[in-house]
GROMACS .gro file of C-alpha atoms in nm:
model
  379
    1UNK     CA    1  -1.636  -1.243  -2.924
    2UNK     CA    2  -1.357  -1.117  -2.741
    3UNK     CA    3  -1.483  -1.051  -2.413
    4UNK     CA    4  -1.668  -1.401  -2.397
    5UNK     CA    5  -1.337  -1.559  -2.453
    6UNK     CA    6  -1.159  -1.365  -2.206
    7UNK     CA    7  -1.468  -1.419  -1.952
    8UNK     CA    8  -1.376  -1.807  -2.039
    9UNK     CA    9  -1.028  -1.781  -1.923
   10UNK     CA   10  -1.082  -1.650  -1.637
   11UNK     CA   11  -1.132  -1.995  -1.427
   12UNK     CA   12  -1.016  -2.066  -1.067
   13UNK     CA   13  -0.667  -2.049  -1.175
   14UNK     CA   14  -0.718  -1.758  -1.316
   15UNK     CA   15  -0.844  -1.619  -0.964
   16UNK     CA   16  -0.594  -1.757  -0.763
   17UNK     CA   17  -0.336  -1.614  -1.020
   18UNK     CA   18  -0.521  -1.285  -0.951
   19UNK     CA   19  -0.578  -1.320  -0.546
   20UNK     CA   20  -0.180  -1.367  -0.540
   21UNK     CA   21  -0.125  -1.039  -0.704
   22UNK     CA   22  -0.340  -0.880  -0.457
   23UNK     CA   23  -0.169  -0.987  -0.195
   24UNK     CA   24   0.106  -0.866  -0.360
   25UNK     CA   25  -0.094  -0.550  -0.465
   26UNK     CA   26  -0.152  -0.451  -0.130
   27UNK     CA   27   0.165  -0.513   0.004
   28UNK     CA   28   0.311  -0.295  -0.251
   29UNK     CA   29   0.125   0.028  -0.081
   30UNK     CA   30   0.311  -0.038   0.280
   31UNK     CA   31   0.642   0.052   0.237
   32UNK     CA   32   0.545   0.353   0.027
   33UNK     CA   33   0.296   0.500   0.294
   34UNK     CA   34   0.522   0.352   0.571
   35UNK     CA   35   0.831   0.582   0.431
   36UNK     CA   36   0.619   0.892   0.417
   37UNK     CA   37   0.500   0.842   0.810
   38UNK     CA   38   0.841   0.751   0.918
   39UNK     CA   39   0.978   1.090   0.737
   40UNK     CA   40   0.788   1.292   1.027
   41UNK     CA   41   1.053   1.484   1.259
   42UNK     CA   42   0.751   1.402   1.591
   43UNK     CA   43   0.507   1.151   1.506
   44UNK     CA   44   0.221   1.227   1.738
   45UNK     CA   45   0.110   1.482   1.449
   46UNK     CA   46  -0.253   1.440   1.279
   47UNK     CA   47  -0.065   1.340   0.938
   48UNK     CA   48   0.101   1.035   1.160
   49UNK     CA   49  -0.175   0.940   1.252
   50UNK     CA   50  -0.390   0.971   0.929
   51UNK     CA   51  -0.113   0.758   0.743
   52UNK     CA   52  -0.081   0.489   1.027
   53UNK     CA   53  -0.467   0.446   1.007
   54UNK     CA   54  -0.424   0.388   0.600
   55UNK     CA   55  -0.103   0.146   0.635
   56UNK     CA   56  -0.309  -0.055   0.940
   57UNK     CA   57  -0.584  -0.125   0.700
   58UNK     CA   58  -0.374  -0.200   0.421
   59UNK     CA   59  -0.251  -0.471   0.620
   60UNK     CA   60  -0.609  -0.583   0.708
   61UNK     CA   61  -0.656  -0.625   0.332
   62UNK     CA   62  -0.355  -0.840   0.279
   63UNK     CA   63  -0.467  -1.037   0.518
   64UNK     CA   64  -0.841  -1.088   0.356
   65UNK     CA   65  -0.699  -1.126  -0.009
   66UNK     CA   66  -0.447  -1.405   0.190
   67UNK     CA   67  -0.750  -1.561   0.335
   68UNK     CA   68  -0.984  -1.563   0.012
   69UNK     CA   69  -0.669  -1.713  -0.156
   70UNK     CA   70  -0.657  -2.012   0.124
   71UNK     CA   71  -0.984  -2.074   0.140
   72UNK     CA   72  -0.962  -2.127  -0.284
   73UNK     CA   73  -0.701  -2.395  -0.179
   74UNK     CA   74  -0.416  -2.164  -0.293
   75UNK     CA   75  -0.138  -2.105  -0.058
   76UNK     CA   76  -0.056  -1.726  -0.015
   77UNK     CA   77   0.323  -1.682  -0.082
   78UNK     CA   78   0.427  -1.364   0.138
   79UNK     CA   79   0.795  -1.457   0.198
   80UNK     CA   80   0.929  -1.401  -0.138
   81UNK     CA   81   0.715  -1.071  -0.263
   82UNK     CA   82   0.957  -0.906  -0.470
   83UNK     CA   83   0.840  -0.486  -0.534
   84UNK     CA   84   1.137  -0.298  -0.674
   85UNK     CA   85   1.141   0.060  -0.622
   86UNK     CA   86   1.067   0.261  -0.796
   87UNK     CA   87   0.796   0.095  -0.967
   88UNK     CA   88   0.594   0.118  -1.291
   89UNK     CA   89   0.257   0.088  -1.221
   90UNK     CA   90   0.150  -0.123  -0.911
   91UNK     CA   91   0.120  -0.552  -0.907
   92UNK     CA   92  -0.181  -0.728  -1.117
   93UNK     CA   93  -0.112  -0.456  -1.388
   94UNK     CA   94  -0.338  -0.212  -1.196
   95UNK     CA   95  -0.265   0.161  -1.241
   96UNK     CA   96  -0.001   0.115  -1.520
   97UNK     CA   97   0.012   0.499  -1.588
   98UNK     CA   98   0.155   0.510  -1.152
   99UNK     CA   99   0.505   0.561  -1.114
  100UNK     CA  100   0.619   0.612  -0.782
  101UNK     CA  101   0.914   0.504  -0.546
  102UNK     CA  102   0.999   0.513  -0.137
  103UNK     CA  103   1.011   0.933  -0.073
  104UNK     CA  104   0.965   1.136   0.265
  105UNK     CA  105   0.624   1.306   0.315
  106UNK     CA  106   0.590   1.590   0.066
  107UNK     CA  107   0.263   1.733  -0.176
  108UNK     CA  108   0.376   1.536  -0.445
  109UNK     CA  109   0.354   1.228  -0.298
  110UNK     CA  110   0.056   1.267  -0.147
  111UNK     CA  111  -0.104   1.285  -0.497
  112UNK     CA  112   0.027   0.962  -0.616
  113UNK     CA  113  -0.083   0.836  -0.302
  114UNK     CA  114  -0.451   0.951  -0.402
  115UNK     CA  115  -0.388   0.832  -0.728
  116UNK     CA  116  -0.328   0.464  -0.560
  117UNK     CA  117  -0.645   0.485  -0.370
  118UNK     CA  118  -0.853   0.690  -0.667
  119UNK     CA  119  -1.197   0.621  -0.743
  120UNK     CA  120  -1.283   0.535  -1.089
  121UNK     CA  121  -1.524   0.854  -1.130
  122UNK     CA  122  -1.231   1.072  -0.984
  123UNK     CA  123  -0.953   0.902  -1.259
  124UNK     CA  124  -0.832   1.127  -1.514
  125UNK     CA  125  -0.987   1.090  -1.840
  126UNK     CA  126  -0.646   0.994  -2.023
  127UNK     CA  127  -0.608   0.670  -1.775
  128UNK     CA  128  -0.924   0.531  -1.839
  129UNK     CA  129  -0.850   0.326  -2.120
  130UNK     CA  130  -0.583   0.104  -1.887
  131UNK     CA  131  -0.720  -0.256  -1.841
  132UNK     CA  132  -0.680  -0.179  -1.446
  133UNK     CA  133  -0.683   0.197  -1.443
  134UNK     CA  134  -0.806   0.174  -1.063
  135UNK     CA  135  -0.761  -0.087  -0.780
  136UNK     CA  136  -1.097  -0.119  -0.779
  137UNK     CA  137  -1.148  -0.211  -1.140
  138UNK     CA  138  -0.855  -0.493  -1.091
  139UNK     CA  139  -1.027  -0.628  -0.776
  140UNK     CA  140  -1.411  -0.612  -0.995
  141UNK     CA  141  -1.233  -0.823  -1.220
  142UNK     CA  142  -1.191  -1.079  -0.950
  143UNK     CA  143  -1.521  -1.052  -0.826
  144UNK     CA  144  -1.666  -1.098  -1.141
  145UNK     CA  145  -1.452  -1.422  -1.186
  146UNK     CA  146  -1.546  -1.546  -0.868
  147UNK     CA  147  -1.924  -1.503  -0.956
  148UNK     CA  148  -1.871  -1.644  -1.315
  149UNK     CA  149  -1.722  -1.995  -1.173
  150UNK     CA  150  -1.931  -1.935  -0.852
  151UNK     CA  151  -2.046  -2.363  -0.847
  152UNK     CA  152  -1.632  -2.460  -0.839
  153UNK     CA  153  -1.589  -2.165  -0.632
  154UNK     CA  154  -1.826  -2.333  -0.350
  155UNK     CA  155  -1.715  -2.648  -0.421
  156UNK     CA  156  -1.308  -2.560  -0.321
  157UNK     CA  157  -1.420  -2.391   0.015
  158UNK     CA  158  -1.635  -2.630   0.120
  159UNK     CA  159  -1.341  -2.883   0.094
  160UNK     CA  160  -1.087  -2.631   0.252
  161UNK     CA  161  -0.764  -2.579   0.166
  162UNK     CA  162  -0.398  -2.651   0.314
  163UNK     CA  163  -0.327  -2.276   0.444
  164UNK     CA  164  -0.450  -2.146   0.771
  165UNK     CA  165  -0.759  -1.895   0.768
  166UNK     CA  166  -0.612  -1.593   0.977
  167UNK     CA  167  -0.785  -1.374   1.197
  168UNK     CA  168  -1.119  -1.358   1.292
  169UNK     CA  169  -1.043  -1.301   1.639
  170UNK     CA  170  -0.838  -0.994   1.590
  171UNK     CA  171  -1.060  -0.824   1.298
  172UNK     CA  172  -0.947  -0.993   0.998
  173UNK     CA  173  -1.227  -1.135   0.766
  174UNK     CA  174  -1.248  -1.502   0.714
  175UNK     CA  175  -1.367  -1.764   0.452
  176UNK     CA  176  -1.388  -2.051   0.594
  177UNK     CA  177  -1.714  -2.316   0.493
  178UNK     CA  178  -2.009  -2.209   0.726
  179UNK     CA  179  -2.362  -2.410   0.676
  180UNK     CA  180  -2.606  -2.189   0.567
  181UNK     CA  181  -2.369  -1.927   0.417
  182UNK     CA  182  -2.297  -1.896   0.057
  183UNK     CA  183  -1.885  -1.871  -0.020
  184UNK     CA  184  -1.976  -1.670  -0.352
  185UNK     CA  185  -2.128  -1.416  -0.137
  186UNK     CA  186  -1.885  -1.418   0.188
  187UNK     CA  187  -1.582  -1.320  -0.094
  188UNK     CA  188  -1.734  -1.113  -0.260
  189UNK     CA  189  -1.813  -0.900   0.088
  190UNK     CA  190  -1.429  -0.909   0.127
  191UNK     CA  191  -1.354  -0.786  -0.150
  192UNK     CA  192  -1.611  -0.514  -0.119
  193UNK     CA  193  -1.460  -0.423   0.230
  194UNK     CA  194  -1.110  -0.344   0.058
  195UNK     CA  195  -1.308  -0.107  -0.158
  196UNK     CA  196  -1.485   0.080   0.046
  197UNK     CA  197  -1.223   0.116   0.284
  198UNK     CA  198  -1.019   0.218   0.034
  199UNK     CA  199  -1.179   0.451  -0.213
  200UNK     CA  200  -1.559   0.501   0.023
  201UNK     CA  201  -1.926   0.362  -0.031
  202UNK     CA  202  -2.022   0.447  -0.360
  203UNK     CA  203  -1.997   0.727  -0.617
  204UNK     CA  204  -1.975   1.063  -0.470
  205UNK     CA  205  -1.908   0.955  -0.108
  206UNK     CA  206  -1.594   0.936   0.014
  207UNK     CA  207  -1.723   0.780   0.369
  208UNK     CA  208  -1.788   0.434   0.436
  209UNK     CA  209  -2.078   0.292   0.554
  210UNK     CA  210  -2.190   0.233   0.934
  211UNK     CA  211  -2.046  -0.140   0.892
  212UNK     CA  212  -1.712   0.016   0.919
  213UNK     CA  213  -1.827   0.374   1.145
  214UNK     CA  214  -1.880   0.643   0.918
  215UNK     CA  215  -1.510   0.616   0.820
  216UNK     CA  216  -1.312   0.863   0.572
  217UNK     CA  217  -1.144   0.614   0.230
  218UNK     CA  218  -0.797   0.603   0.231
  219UNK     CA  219  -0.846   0.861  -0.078
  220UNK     CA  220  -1.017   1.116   0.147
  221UNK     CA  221  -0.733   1.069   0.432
  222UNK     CA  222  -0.459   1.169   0.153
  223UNK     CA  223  -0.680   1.435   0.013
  224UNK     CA  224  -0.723   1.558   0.370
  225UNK     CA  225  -0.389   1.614   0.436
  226UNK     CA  226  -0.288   1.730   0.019
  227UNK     CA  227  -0.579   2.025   0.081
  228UNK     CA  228  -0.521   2.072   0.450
  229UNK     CA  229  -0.825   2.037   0.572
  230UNK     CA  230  -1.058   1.741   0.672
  231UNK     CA  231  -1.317   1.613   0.467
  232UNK     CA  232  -1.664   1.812   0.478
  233UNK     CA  233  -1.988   1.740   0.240
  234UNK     CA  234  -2.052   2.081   0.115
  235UNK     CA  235  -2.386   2.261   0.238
  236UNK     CA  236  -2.469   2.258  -0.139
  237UNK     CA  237  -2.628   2.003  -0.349
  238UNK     CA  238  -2.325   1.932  -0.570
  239UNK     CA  239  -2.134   1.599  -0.729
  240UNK     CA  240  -1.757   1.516  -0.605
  241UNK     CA  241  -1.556   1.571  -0.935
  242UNK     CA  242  -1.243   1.670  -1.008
  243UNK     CA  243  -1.305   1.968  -1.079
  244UNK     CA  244  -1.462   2.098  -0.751
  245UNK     CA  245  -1.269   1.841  -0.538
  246UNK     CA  246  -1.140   2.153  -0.289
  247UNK     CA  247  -1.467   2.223  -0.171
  248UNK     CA  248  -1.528   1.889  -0.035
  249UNK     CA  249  -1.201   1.931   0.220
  250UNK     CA  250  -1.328   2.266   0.388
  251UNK     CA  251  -1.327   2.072   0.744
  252UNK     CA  252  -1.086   2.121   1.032
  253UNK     CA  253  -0.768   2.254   0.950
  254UNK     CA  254  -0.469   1.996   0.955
  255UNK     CA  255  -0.115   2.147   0.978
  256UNK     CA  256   0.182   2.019   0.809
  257UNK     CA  257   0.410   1.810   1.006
  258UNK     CA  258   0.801   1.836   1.023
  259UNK     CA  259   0.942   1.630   0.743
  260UNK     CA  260   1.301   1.511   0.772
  261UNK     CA  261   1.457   1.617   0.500
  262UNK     CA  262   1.540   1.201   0.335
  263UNK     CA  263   1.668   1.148   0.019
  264UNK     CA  264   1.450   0.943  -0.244
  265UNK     CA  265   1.589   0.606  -0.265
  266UNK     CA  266   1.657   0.572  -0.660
  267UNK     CA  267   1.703   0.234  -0.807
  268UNK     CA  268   1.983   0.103  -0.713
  269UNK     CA  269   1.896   0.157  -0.328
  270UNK     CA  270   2.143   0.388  -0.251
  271UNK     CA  271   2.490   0.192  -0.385
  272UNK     CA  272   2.650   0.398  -0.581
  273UNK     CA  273   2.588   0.671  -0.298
  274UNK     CA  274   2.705   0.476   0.008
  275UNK     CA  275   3.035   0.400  -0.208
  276UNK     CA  276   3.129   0.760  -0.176
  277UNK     CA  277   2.969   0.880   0.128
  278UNK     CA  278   3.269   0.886   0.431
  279UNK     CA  279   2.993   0.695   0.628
  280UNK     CA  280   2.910   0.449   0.400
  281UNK     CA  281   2.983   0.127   0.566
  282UNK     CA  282   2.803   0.269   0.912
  283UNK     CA  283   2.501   0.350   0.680
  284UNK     CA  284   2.481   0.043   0.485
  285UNK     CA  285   2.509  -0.145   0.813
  286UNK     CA  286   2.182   0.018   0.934
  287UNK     CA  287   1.970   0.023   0.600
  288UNK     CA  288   2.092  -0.376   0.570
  289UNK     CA  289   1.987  -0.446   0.897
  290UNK     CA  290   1.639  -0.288   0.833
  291UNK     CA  291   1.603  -0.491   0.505
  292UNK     CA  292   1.701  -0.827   0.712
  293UNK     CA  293   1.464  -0.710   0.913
  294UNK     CA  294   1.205  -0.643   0.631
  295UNK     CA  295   1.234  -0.987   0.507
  296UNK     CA  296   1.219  -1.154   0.821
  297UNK     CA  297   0.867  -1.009   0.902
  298UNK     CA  298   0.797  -1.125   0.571
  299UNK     CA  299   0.943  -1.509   0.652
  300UNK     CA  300   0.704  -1.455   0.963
  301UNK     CA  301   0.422  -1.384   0.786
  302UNK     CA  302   0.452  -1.657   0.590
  303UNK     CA  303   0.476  -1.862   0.828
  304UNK     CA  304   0.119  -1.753   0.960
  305UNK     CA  305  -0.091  -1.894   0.663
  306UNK     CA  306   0.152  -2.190   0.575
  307UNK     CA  307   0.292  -2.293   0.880
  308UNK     CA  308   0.155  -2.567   1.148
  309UNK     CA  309  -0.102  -2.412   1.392
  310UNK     CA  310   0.223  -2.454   1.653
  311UNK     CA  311   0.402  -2.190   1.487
  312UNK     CA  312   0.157  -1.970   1.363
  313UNK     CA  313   0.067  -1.757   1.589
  314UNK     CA  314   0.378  -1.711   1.755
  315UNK     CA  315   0.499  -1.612   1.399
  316UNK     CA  316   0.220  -1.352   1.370
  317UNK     CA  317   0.375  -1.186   1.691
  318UNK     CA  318   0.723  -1.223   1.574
  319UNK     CA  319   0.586  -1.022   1.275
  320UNK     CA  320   0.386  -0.766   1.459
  321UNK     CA  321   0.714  -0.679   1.684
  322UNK     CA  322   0.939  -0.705   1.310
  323UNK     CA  323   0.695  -0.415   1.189
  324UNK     CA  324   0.749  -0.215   1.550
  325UNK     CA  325   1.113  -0.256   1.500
  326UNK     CA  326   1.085  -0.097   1.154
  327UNK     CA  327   1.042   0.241   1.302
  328UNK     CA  328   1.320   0.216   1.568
  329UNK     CA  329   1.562   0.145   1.258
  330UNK     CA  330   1.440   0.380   1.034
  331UNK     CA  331   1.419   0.717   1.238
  332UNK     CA  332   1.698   0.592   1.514
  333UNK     CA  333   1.937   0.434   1.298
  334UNK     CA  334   1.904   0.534   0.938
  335UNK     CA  335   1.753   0.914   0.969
  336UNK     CA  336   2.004   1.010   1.248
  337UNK     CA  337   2.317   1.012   1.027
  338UNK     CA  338   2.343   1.367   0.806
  339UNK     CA  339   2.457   1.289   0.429
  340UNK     CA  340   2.790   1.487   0.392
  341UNK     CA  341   2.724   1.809   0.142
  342UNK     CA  342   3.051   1.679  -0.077
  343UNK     CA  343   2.821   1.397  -0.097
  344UNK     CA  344   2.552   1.503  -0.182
  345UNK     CA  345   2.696   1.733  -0.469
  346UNK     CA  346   2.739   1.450  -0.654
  347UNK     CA  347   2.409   1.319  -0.649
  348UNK     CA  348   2.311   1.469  -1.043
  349UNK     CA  349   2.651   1.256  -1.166
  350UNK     CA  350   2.567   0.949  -1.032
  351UNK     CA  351   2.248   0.923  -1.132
  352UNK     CA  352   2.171   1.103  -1.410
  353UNK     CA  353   1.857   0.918  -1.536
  354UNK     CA  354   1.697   0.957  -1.186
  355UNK     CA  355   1.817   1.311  -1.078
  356UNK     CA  356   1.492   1.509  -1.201
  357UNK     CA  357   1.260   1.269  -1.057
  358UNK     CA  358   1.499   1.302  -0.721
  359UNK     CA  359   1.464   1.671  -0.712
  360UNK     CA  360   1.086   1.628  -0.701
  361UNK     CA  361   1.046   1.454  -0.373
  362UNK     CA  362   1.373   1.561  -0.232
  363UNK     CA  363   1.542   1.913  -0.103
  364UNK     CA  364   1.906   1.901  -0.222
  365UNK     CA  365   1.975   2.236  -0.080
  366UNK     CA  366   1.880   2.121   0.276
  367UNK     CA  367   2.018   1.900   0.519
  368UNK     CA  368   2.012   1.516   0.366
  369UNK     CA  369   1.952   1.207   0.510
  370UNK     CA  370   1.918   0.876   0.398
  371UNK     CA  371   1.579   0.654   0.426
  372UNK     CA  372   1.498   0.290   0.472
  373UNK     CA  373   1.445   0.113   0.112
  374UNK     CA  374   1.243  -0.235   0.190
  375UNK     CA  375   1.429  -0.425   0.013
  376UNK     CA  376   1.325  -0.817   0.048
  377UNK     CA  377   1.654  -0.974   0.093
  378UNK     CA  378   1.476  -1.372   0.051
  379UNK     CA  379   1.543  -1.526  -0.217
   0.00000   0.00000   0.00000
C-alpha cells in the first residue's frame, strides 16, 4: 500500500523537483574532482588527465538533466546552487552514508570518489538499505516517474517550455519535440547516458558501450588510478565484485602524480585560519576572488538556459573562459603562497571537531598550502 502511494506522488512536480536536484547533484561532484586535479604539482600527468575527462562529462550531464528539466517546462536554476563543504551525503538524498569535502589528490579520496560513481552491485552491503544508496538508484527513480506519468510527460514537451534547450551542436543531448519521436523514450536515453558514463553498461562491465567508444565509467577511471593500474577484463571467466575488484585493474601501470601538499578546507572555509595566518588578507584576497569568480560562471550559466537567445551563447563562453580561469587562480594565486608552520601548529585548536578528518586528507608535517573552496557567493 505504501509503495502505490508513493508511486502516486510522484507526478510531474515531483520530477521536476527531482531533475532540479540533479542538476544540483551533478554539480556537486565538480568542485570535489576539480580540487583533486588542481592539487597536481604538473598537470600533463595521466591522473590529470583521467580526472579532467570525469569533471568534462560531469558537466555534460548537468547540462542533459538542465535540458530534460526545460523541456518539462521547468526552468533550471544554476545561479544560486548552494553545496556546503563538507557535505553529508550528496543533493536529492543520494548516497546519505557519503561524507566528503574539497581535499588535494590523495588514496582516500579517491575512494569516496568511487563511492560517488559506485555501482549498485559494487555498494557495500551496510548502504543498501538508503532510499538513494547509488546515483543511479536516485536517477531510476526519475526514470521510473517519467514512465509512470509518461501521457503528461509528452504532453509538456510537445508544448515546450520557457528555458532554452542547450547544446546539440557541441555534444550535449537535447529534448526538444521531434515528430515521430517519443519524449518518454528520448529522456529516458538521457538519463541512461549519465549512467553509463558514469558507473559502465551493465552489471559486471565497467565499459560503456560503442555509442559512447568503448569508454572506461567514471568508477573505473578512479579505480584506475586508487589500484594503479588501468582497467583490464581478466583472462578468466570471473564476476566484478568487491571482493576480487584488484584483478580487474591489472592494465598499464599509472604512476602517481606530484600532489601539492593543500590543506582540506574545513567548514568554515578557512576563517578562523586566515585570521591568524601573517598572510591572511593576501590569501583571502585570492580565495575571494576565485569564489567571485565561481559564482559568476554560475550567473553565466544561468544565463544560458534562462536568458534571451541574444545573451545566451555569449554567456556560455563567458562561462567556459570563468571555468579556464579557475585553474589560473587556484594553482597561481592560491597554491603559490606557503602556510606559515606557527600557523599551521594551531590547526588541532581551532578546529577541534574537524582536526581528525583534516589529518586524513592532509600532511601537517609537510609544507602547507591553502586550496580554492567554491564557495557560491550569489545570494
Amino acid at each position: 500500500m505504501t509503495t502505490n502511494t508513493n508511486i502516486q506522488l510522484r507526478d510531474i512536480a515531483w520530477i521536476k523537483t527531482n531533475l532540479q536536484s540533479a542538476i544540483e547533484l551533478e554539480f556537486s561532484t565538480l568542485p570535489l574532482y576539480l580540487s583533486a586535479m588542481f592539487s597536481l604539482e604538473i598537470q600533463n600527468y595521466s591522473a590529470y588527465n583521467l580526472i579532467r575527462s570525469v569533471a568534462m562529462e560531469e558537466m555534460v550531464h548537468m547540462a542533459i538533466a538542465c535540458n530534460m528539466l526545460a523541456a518539462l517546462g521547468g526552468t533550471p536554476n544554476i545561479k544560486n546552487i548552494q553545496v556546503k563543504y563538507p557535505t553529508q551525503g550528496l543533493p536529492g538524498g543520494a548516497e546519505p552514508d557519503l561524507n566528503i569535502g574539497l581535499a588535494q589528490l590523495s588514496k582516500n579520496q579517491i575512494l569516496n570518489f568511487m563511492r560517488i560513481e559506485c555501482p549498485l552491485y559494487l555498494l557495500d552491503k551496510n548502504d543498501l538499505g538508503e532510499e538513494y544508496p547509488t546515483i543511479s538508484v536516485f536517477y531510476n527513480q526519475i526514470k521510473q516517474a517519467i514512465i509512470d506519468n509518461a501521457d503528461e510527460v509528452r504532453e509538456l514537451i510537445k508544448k515546450g517550455g520557457t528555458s532554452n534547450q542547450v547544446g546539440d551542436d557541441i555534444g550535449f543531448t537535447t529534448f526538444a519535440y521531434q515528430e515521430g519521436l517519443d519524449p518518454v523514450k528520448m529522456l529516458c536515453a538521457g538519463i541512461d547516458e549519465i549512467l553509463e558514463q558514469g558507473e559502465g553498461k551493465e552489471k559486471g562491465d565497467l565499459i560503456t558501450s560503442s555509442e559512447y567508444e568503448y569508454e572506461e565509467s567514471h568508477y573505473a577511471k578512479f579505480a584506475a588510478l586508487y589500484y594503479g593500474k588501468d582497467y583490464k577484463t581478466p583472462e578468466e571467466n570471473i564476476p566484478l565484485t568487491k571482493e576480487n575488484e584488484p584483478k580487474f585493474f591489472t592494465g598499464n601501470p599509472i604512476g602517481w602524480p606530484e600532489v601539492v601538499n593543500t590543506l582540506y578546507v574545513p567548514s568554515d572555509g578557512y576563517e578562523k585560519l586566515l585570521t591568524i595566518d601573517p598572510n591572511g588578507t593576501t590569501m583571502k584576497t585570492a580565495i575571494e576572488q576565485f569564489d567571485t569568480t565561481f559564482a559568476e560562471m554560475l550567473t553565466n550559466l544561468d544565463l544560458v538556459w534562462n536568458g534571451s537567445q541574444s545573451v545566451s551563447w555569449p554567456s556560455f563562453g563567458k562561462a567556459v573562459h570563468g571555468m579556464v580561469d579557475f585553474r589560473v587562480l587556484s594553482c597561481f594565486n592560491i597554491m603559490r603562497t606557503q602556510i606559515a608552520d606557527e600557523v599551521v601548529k594551531q590547526i588541532p585548536q581551532l578546529y577541534p571537531d574537524e582536526i581528525e578528518t583534516i589529518k586524513k586528507y592532509t600532511d601537517l608535517t609537510k609544507p602547507l598550502f591553502y586550496g580554492p573552496r567554491f564557495i557560491n557567493t550569489n545570494q
